[in-house]
Coordinates of C-alpha atoms and ligand atoms in Angstrom, one line a residue:
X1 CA 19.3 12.0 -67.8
X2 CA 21.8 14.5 -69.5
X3 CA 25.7 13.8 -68.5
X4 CA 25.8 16.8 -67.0
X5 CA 22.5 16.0 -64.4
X6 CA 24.0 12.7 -63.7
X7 CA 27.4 14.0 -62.5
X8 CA 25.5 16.0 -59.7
X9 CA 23.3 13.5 -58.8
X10 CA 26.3 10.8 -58.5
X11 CA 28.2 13.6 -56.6
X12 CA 24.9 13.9 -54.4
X13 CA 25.7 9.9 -54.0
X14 CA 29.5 10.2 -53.1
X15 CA 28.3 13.0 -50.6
X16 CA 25.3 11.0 -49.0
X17 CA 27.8 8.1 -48.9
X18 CA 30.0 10.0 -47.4
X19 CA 27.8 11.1 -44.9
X20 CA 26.4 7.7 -43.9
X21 CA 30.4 6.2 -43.5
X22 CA 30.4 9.3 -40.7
X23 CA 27.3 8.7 -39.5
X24 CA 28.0 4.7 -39.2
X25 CA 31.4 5.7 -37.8
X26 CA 29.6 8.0 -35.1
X27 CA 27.0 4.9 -34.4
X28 CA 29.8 2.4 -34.2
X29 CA 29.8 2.9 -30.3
X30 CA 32.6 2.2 -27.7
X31 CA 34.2 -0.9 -27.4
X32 CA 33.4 -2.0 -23.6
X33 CA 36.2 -2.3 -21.8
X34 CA 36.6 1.2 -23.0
X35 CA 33.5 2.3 -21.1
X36 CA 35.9 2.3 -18.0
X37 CA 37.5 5.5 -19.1
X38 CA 34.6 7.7 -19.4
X39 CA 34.6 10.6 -17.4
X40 CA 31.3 11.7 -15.9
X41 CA 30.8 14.4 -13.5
X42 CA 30.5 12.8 -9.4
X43 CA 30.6 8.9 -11.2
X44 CA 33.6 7.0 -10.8
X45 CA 33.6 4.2 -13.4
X46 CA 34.9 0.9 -11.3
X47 CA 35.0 -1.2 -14.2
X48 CA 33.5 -2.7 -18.0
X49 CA 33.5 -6.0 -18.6
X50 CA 32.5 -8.0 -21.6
X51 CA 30.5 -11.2 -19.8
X52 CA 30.0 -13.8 -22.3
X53 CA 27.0 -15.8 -22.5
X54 CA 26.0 -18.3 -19.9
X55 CA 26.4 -18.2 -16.3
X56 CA 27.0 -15.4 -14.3
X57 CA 27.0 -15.5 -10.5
X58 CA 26.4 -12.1 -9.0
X59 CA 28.1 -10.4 -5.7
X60 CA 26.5 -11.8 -2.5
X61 CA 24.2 -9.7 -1.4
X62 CA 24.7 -7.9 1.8
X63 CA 23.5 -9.0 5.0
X64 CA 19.2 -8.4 5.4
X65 CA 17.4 -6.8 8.4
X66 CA 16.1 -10.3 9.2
X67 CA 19.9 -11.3 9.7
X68 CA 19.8 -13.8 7.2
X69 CA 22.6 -13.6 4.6
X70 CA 21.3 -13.6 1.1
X71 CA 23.1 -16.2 -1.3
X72 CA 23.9 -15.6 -4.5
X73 CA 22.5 -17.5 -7.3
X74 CA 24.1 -18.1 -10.6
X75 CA 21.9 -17.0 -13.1
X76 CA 21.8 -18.2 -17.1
X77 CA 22.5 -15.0 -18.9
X78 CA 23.1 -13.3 -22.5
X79 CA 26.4 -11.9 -23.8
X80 CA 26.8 -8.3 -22.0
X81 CA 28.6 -5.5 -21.2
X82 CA 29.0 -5.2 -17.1
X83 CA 29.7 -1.6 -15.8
X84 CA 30.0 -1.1 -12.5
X85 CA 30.0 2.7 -11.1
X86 CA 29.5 4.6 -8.2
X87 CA 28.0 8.2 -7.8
X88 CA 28.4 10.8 -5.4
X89 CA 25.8 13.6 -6.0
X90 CA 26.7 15.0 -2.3
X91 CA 30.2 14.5 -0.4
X92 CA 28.1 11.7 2.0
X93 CA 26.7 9.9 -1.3
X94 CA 27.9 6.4 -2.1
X95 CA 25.4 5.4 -5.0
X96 CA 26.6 1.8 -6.3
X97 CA 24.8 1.0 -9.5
X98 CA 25.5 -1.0 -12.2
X99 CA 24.5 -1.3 -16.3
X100 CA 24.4 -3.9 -18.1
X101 CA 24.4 -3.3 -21.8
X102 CA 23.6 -6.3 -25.0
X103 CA 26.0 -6.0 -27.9
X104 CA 24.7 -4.5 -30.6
X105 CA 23.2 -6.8 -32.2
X106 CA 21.2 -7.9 -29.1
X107 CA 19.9 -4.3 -27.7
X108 CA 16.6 -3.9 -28.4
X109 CA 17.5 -0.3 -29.0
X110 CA 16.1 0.5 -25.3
X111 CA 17.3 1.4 -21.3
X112 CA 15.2 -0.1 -18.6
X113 CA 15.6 1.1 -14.9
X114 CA 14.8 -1.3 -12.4
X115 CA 13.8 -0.9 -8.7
X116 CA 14.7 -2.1 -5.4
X117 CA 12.7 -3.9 -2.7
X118 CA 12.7 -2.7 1.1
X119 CA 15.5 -0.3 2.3
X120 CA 17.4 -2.4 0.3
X121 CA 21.1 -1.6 -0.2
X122 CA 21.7 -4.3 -2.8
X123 CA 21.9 -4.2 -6.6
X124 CA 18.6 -6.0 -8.2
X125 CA 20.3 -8.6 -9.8
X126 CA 17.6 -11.1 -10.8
X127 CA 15.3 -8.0 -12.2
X128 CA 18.3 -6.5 -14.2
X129 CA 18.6 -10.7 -16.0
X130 CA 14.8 -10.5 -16.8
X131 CA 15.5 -6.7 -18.7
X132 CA 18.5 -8.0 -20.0
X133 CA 17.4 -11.2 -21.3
X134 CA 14.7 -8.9 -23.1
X135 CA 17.2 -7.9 -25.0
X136 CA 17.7 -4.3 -23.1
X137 CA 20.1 -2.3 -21.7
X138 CA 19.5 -2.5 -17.6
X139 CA 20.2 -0.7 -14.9
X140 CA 20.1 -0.7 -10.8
X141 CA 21.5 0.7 -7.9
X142 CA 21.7 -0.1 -4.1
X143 CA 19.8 3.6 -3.4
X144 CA 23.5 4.4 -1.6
X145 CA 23.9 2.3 1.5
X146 CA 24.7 -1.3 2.1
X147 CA 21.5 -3.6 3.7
X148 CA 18.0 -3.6 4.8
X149 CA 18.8 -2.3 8.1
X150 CA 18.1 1.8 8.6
X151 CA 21.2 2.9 11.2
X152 CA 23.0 3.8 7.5
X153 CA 20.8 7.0 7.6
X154 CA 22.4 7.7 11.8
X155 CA 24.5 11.0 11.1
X156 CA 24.0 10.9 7.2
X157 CA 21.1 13.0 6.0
X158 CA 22.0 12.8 2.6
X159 CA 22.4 8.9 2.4
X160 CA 18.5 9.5 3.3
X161 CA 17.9 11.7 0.4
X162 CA 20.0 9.2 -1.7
X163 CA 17.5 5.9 -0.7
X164 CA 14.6 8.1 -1.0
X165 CA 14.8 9.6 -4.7
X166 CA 18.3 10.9 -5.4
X167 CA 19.6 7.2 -6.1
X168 CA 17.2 6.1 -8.9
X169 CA 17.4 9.4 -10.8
X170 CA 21.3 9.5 -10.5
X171 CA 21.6 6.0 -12.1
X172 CA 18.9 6.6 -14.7
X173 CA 20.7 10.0 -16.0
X174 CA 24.5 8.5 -16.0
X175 CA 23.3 5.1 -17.1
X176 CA 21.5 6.8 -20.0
X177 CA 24.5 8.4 -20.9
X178 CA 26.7 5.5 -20.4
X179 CA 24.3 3.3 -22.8
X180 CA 24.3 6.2 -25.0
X181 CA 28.7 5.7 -25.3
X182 CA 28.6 1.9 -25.3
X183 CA 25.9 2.5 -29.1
X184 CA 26.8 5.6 -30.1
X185 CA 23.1 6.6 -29.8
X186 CA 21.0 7.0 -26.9
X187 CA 18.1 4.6 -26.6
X188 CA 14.7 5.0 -28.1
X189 CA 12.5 4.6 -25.2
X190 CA 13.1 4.5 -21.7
X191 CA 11.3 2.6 -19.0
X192 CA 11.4 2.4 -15.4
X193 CA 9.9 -0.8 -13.6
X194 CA 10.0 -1.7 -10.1
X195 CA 7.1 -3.0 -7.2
X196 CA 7.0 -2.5 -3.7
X197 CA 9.8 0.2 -2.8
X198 CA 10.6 -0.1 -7.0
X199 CA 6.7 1.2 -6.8
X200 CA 7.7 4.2 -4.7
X201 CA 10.7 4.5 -6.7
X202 CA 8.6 4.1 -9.8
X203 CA 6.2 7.1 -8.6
X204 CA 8.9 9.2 -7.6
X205 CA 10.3 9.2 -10.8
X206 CA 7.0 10.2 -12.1
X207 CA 6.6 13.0 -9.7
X208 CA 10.3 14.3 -9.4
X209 CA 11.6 13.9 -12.6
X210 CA 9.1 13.1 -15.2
X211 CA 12.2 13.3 -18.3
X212 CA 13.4 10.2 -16.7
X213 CA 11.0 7.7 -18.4
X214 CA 9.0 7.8 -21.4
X215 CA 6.7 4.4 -19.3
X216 CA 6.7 3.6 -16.0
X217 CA 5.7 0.5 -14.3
X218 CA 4.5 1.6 -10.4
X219 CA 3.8 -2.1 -8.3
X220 CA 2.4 -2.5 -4.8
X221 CA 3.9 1.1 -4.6
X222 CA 5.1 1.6 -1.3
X223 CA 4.6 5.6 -1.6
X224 CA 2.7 6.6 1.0
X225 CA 6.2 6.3 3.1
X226 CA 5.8 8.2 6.5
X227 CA 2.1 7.2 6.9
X228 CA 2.7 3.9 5.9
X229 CA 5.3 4.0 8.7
X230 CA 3.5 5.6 11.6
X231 CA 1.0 2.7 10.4
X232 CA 3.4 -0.3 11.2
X233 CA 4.2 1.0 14.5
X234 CA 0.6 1.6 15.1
X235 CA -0.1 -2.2 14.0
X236 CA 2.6 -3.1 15.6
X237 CA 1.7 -2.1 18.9
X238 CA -2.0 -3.3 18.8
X239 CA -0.7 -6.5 18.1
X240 CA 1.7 -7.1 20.7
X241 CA 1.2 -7.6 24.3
X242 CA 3.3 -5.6 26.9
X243 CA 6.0 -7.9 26.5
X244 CA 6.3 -7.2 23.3
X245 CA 5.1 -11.1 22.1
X246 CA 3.2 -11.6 19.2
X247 CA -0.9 -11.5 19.9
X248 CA -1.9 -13.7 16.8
X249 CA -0.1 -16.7 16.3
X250 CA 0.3 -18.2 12.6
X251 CA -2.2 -20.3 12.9
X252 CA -4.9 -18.0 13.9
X253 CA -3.7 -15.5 11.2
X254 CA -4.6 -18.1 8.6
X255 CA -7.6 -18.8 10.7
X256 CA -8.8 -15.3 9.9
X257 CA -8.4 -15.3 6.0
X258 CA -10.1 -18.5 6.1
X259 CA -13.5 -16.5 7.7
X260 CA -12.7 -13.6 5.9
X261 CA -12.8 -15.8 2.6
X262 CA -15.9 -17.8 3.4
X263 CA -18.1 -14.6 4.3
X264 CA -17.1 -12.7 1.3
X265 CA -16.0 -14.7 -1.5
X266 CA -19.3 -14.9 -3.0
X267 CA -20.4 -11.0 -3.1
X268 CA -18.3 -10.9 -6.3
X269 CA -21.2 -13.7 -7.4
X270 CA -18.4 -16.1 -7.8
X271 CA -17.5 -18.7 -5.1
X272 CA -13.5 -19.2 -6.7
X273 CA -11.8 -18.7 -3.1
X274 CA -10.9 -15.1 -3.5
X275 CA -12.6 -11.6 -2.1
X276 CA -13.2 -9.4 -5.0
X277 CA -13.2 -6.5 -3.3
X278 CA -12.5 -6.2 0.2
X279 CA -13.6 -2.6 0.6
X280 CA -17.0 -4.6 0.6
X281 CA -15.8 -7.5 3.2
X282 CA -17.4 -6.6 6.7
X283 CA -16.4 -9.6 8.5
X284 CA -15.6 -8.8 11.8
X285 CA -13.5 -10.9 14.1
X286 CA -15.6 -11.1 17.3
X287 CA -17.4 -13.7 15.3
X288 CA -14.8 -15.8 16.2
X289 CA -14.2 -15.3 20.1
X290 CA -13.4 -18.4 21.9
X291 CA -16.5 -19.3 24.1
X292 CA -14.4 -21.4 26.6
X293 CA -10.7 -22.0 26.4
X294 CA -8.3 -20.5 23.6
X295 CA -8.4 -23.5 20.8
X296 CA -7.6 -23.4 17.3
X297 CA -10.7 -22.2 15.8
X298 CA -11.6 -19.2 17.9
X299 CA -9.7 -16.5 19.2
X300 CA -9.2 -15.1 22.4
X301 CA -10.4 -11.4 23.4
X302 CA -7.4 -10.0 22.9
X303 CA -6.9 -11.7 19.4
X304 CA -10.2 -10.2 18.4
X305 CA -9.1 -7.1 19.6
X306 CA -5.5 -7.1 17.6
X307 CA -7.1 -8.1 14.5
X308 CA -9.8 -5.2 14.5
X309 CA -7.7 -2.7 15.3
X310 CA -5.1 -4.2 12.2
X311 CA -8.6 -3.8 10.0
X312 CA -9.7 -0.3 10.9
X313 CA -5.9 0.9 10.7
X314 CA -4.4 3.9 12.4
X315 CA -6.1 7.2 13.8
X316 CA -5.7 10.3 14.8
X317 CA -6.9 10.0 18.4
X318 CA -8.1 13.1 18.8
X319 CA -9.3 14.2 15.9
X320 CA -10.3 10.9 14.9
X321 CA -8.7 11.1 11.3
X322 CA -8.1 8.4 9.2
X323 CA -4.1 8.8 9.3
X324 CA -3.9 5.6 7.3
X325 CA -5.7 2.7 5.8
X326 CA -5.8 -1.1 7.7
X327 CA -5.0 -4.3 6.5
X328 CA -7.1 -5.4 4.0
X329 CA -10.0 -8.2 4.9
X330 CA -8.1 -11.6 3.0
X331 CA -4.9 -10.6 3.7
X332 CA -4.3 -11.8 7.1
X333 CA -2.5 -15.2 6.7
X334 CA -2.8 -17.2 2.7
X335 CA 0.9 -18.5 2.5
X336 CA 3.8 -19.2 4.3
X337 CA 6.3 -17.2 1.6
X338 CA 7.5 -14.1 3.4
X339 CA 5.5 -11.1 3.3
X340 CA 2.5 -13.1 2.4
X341 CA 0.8 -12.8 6.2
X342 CA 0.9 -10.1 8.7
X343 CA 3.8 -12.1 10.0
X344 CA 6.7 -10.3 8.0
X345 CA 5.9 -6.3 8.1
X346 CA 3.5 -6.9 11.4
X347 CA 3.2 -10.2 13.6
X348 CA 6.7 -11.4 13.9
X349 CA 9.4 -8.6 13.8
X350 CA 10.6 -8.2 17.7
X351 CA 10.4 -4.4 17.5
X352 CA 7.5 -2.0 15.4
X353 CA 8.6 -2.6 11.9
X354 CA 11.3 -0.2 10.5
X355 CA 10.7 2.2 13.6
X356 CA 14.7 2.9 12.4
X357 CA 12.7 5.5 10.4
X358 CA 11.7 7.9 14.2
X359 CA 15.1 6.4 15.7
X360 CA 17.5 7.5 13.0
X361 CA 16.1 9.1 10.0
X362 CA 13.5 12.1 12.0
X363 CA 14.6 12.1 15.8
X364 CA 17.9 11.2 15.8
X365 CA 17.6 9.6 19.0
X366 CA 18.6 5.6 18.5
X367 CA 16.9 5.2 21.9
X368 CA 13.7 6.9 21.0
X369 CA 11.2 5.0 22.6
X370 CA 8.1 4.2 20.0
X371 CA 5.4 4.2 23.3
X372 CA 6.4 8.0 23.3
X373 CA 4.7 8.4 19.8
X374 CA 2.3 11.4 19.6
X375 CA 0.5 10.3 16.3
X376 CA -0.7 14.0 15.9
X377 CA 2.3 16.1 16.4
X378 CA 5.1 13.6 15.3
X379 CA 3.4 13.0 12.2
X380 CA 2.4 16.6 11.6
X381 CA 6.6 16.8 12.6
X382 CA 7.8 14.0 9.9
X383 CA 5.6 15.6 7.1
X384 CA 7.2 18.6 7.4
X385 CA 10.7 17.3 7.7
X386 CA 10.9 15.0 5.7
X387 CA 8.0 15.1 2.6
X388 CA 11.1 14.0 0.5
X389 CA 10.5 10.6 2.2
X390 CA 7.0 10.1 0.7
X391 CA 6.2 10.3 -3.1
X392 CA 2.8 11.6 -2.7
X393 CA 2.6 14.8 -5.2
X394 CA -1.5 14.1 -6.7
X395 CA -0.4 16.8 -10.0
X396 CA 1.2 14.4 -12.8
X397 CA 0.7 17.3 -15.3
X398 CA 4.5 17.4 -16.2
X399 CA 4.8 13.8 -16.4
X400 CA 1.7 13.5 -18.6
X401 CA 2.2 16.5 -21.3
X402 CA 6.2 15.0 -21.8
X403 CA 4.2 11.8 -23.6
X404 CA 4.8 9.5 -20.3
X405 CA 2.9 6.2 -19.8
X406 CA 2.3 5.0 -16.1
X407 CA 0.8 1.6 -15.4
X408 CA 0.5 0.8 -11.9
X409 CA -0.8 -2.2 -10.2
X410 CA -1.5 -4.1 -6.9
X411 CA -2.8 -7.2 -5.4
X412 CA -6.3 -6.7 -2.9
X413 CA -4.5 -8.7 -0.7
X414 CA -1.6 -6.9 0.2
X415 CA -0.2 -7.6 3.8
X416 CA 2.7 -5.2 3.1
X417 CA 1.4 -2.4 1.2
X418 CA -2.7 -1.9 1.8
X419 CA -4.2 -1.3 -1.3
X420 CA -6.7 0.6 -0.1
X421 CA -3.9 3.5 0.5
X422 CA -3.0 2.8 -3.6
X423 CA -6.5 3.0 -4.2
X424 CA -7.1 6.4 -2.5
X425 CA -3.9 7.8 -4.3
X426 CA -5.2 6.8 -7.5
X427 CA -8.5 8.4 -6.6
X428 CA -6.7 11.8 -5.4
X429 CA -4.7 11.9 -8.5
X430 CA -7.6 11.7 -10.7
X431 CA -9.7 14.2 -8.8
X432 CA -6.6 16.6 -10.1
X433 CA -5.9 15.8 -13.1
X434 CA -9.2 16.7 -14.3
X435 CA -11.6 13.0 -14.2
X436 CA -11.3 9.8 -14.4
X437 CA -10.6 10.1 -18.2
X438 CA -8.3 12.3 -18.8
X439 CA -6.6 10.1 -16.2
X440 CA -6.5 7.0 -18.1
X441 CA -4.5 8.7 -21.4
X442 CA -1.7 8.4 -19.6
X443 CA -2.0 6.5 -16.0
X444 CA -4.0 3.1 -16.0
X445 CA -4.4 1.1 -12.6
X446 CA -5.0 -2.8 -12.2
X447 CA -6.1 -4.5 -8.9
X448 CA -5.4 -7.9 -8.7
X449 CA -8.4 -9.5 -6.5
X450 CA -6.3 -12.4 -3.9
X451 CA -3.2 -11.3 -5.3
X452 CA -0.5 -10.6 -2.2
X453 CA 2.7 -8.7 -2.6
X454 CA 4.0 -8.3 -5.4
X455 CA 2.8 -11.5 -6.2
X456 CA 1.5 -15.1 -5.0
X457 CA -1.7 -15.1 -3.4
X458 CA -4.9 -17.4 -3.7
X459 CA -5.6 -14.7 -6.6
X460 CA -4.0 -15.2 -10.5
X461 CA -1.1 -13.0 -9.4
X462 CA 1.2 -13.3 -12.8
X463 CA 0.9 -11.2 -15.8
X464 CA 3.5 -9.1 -18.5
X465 CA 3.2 -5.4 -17.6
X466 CA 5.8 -4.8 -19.1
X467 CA 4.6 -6.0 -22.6
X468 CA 1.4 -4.0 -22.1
X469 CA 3.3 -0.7 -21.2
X470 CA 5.7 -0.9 -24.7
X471 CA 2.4 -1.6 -26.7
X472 CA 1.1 1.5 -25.3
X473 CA 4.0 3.5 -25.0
X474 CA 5.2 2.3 -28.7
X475 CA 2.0 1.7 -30.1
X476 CA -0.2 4.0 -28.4
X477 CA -2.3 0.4 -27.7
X478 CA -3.2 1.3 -23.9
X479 CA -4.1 -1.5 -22.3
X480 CA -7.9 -2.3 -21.2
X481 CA -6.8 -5.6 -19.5
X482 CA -3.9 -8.0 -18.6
X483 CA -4.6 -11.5 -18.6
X484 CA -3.5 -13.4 -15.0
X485 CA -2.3 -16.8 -14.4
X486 CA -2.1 -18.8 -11.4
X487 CA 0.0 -21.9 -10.7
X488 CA 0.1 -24.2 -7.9
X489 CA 2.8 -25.8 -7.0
X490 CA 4.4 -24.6 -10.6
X491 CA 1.0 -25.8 -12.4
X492 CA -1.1 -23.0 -14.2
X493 CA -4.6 -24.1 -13.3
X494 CA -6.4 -20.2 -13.2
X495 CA -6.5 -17.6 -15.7
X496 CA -8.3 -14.2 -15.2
X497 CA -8.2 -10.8 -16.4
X498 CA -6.9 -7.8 -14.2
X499 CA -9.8 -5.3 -15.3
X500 CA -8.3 -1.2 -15.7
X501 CA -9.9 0.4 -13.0
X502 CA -12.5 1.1 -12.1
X503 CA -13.8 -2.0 -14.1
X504 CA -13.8 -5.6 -12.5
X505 CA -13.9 -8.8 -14.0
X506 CA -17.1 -10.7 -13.9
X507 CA -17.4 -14.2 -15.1
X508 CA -20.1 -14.4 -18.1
X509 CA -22.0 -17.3 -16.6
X510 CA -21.2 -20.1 -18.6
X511 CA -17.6 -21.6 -18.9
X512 CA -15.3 -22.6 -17.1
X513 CA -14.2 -19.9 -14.1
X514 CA -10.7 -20.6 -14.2
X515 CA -10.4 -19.3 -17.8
X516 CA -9.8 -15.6 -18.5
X517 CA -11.9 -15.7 -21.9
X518 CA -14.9 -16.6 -19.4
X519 CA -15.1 -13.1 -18.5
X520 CA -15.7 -9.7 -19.1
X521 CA -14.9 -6.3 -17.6
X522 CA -17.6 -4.5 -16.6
X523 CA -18.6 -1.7 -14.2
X524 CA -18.8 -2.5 -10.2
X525 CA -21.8 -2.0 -8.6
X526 CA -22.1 0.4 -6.3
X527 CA -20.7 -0.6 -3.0
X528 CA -23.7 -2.2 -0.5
X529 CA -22.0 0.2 2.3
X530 CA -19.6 3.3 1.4
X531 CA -15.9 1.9 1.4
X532 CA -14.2 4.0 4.9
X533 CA -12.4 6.9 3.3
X534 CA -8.5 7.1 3.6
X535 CA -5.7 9.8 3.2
X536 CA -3.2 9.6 1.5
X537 CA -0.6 12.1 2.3
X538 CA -2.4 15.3 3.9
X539 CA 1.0 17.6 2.5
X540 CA 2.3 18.4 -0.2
Ligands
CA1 CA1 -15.1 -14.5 -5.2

């Protein structure tokens, strides 16, 4: 190298070094107590704490619909950065969310959204510790009120707007930006997970604002909203008598999956205690009517009654239409955990479940009375008031062409959410988007046979989504199966494969049937009778 070449290229050196001291200067990030000061548009900052590692008790929840205050747990946590904000996107908004951030060393270079349960109106605490302890940077919000219980949307329109969408898209954009401060560099990927309401949440997102997430994890999505609704109150009332008492005690309601399960646990070809496929479970209840006197093992007329009209679902009564799905076949009554029976969303709330939704979300009239419903003209009514309650848009063409990932899943024996409604979405959406294949580059759907809400169930019910959806969204590795463990009483003792749909795991024939390597994924048969078609969301 002559003198005169080396001088430049050491100068090229000096220069790059130069460059990379600004650049490590401009990556140094924000110190976070400082975080406090930043000034975003409608977000007032509350406060940034550095938490050190250990135990961190959050803020007691507020007080749930069922009455029951929830406690606080302390919870074992990483060294983090605690911000605490509140946005207000409208005058009426009161958005509390928080993000918590690893130090630098810790992030895994990523932001993870998490969502809510219910109406909720609480910070997901134990979700933001599992994104956390992953080693990203978390966020939640309470969707803008305070509690389960719906008189927050009484007089406040845009509080409604807030829980429905506005919330999680609010916290994902000023939590990005906030994450972005605290590094000095925004994060790499970001994913949105959430099950139940986080499902709607999750397919909202999707929808709405499809920049917001590069993967998306939709559970038990509760998305079908208004339907879903007019669907409680319908089950409500066929299960309660004039008095408004509870038709199907607990004990009958088990009684039921019990019959269900003995009929139909073998179409699948395997006798392992759980219906495959309940779209292909005919039992019907009469087979159960009491010959003499009520007793534990038979039900009474009126019990028969309650339960079929819980299967077949709600109607148009005029038109006959499907206006939703029923209650899955297996679903009826497996554990005592809440919202693992009809009891919590069905048998044992003392009015229709969340019939806040007519009294102070669409009528404004806390004394509506829900024997007044019209379930043609008030639905017809709600769907074009309010379609910014549902999250029901079949066209995921802007969500798909950005690069984004959605995995959604659900458990065949839902008592909250029917899966048969999830199903038919699916369905719809890939009837739009061009076939089944063109689908599945970019939105994958698991069924978990026996699996309840959420989780638990007779069915393996546990499995790492969120693994599956970084090796697809990172690696482009899209996942064909998730491997599903069951415990009892804290003891794994099944394994299973959750088969991307359409397939369904079949056990090989040989092996033991509690052990995932046993089986395959394979095509279902065609079903012995038609599976009753369902709507999802007539509008849109
Ligand atoms: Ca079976």
């Amino acid at each position: 190298m002559s003198r005169r070449l080396a001088l430049a290229f050491s100068a090229a050196l000096a220069a790059a070094a130069v460059a990379q001291v600004a650049a490590s200067a401009a990556s140094a990030g924000t110190a976070c107590a400082n975080l406090a000061a930043l000034t975003i548009p409608n977000v007032t900052i509350k406060s940034a704490t550095a938490v050190a590692a250990g135990p961190f008790t959050p803020p007691t929840a507020p007080v749930g619909a069922d009455g029951g205050v929830r406690t606080s747990v302390s919870m074992t946590l990483p060294a983090f950065c605690r911000v605490e904000a509140t946005a207000r996107p409208t005058s009426d908004s009161d958005i509390k969310f928080e993000v918590w951030i690893p130090p630098a060393e810790a992030w895994n270079g990523k932001f993870e959204g998490v969502g809510n349960g219910g109406y909720s109106g609480a910070i997901g605490y134990a979700a933001m510790a599992i994104g956390l302890r992953r080693g990203y940077a978390v966020a939640s919000t309470d969707t803008g009120h305070a509690g389960d219980d719906m008189k927050f949307g009484q007089g406040h329109p845009e509080k409604v707007i807030d829980w429905a969408y506005r919330s999680v898209h609010v916290m994902t954009e000023t939590s990005k930006l906030i994450v972005r401060v605290a590094q000095g560099r925004f994060a790499e990927h970001a994913y949105f997970v959430g099950c139940s309401s986080g499902g709607h949440q999750a397919l909202s997102e999707a929808q709405r604002y499809p920049d917001d997430y590069d993967g998306i994890v939709a559970g038990d999505p509760a998305n079908n909203r208004i339907r879903q609704t007019f669907a409680f109150l319908h089950s409500w009332i066929a299960t309660h008598d004039k008095d408004g008492k509870p038709i199907i005690p607990p004990n009958k309601l088990a009684l039921l999956t019990r019959s269900s399960v003995e009929m139909c646990d073998g179409i699948d070809g395997l006798k392992d205690g759980v219906i495959d496929d309940p779209r292909r479970c005919h039992f019907d209840p009469a087979k159960l009517l009491c010959k003499g006197a009520d007793e534990p093992t038979c039900l009474t007329a009126a019990q028969v009654e309650a339960a079929k009209k819980t299967y077949d679902g709600t109607k148009n009564p005029r038109t006959g239409e499907q206006v939703f799905t029923g209650w899955p076949r297996g679903s009826e009554g497996f554990g005592d955990a809440p919202g693992q029976s009809w009891g919590a969303y069905i048998m044992n709330p003392l009015e229709p479940m969340r019939v806040g939704f007519f009294k102070y979300f669409l009528f404004h009239d806390p004394n509506w009375d829900y024997r007044s419903i019209d379930w043609e003209r008030d639905l017809a009514y709600a769907e074009q008031k309010m379609p910014f309650m549902a999250a029901v848009e079949k066209d995921l063409t802007p969500f798909k062409k950005r690069g984004g990932k959605l995995l959604m899943y659900t458990g065949w024996s839902d008592p909250v959410v029917p899966p048969q409604d999830t199903v038919a979405y699916y369905d719809a959406v890939v009837k739009t988007m061009g076939g089944l294949e063109k689908t599945r580059e970019f939105y994958r759907f698991f069924l978990a046979p026996g699996m309840g809400h959420c989780s638990g169930g007779p069915g393996p019910n546990q499995f790492d989504h969120v693994t599956a959806l970084e090796q697809w969204v990172e690696k482009g590795a899209a996942p064909e199966k998730m491997i599903a463990t069951h415990s009892t009483a804290g003891k794994l003792d099944r394994t299973r494969p959750l088969c991307v749909y359409p397939l369904v795991a079949r056990w090989k024939g040989t092996g033991s049937s509690d052990e995932a390597a046993n089986f395959t994924c394979v095509a279902a048969p065609a079903a012995a009778t038609p599976a009753k078609t369902t709507t999802t969301g007539g509008h849109q």
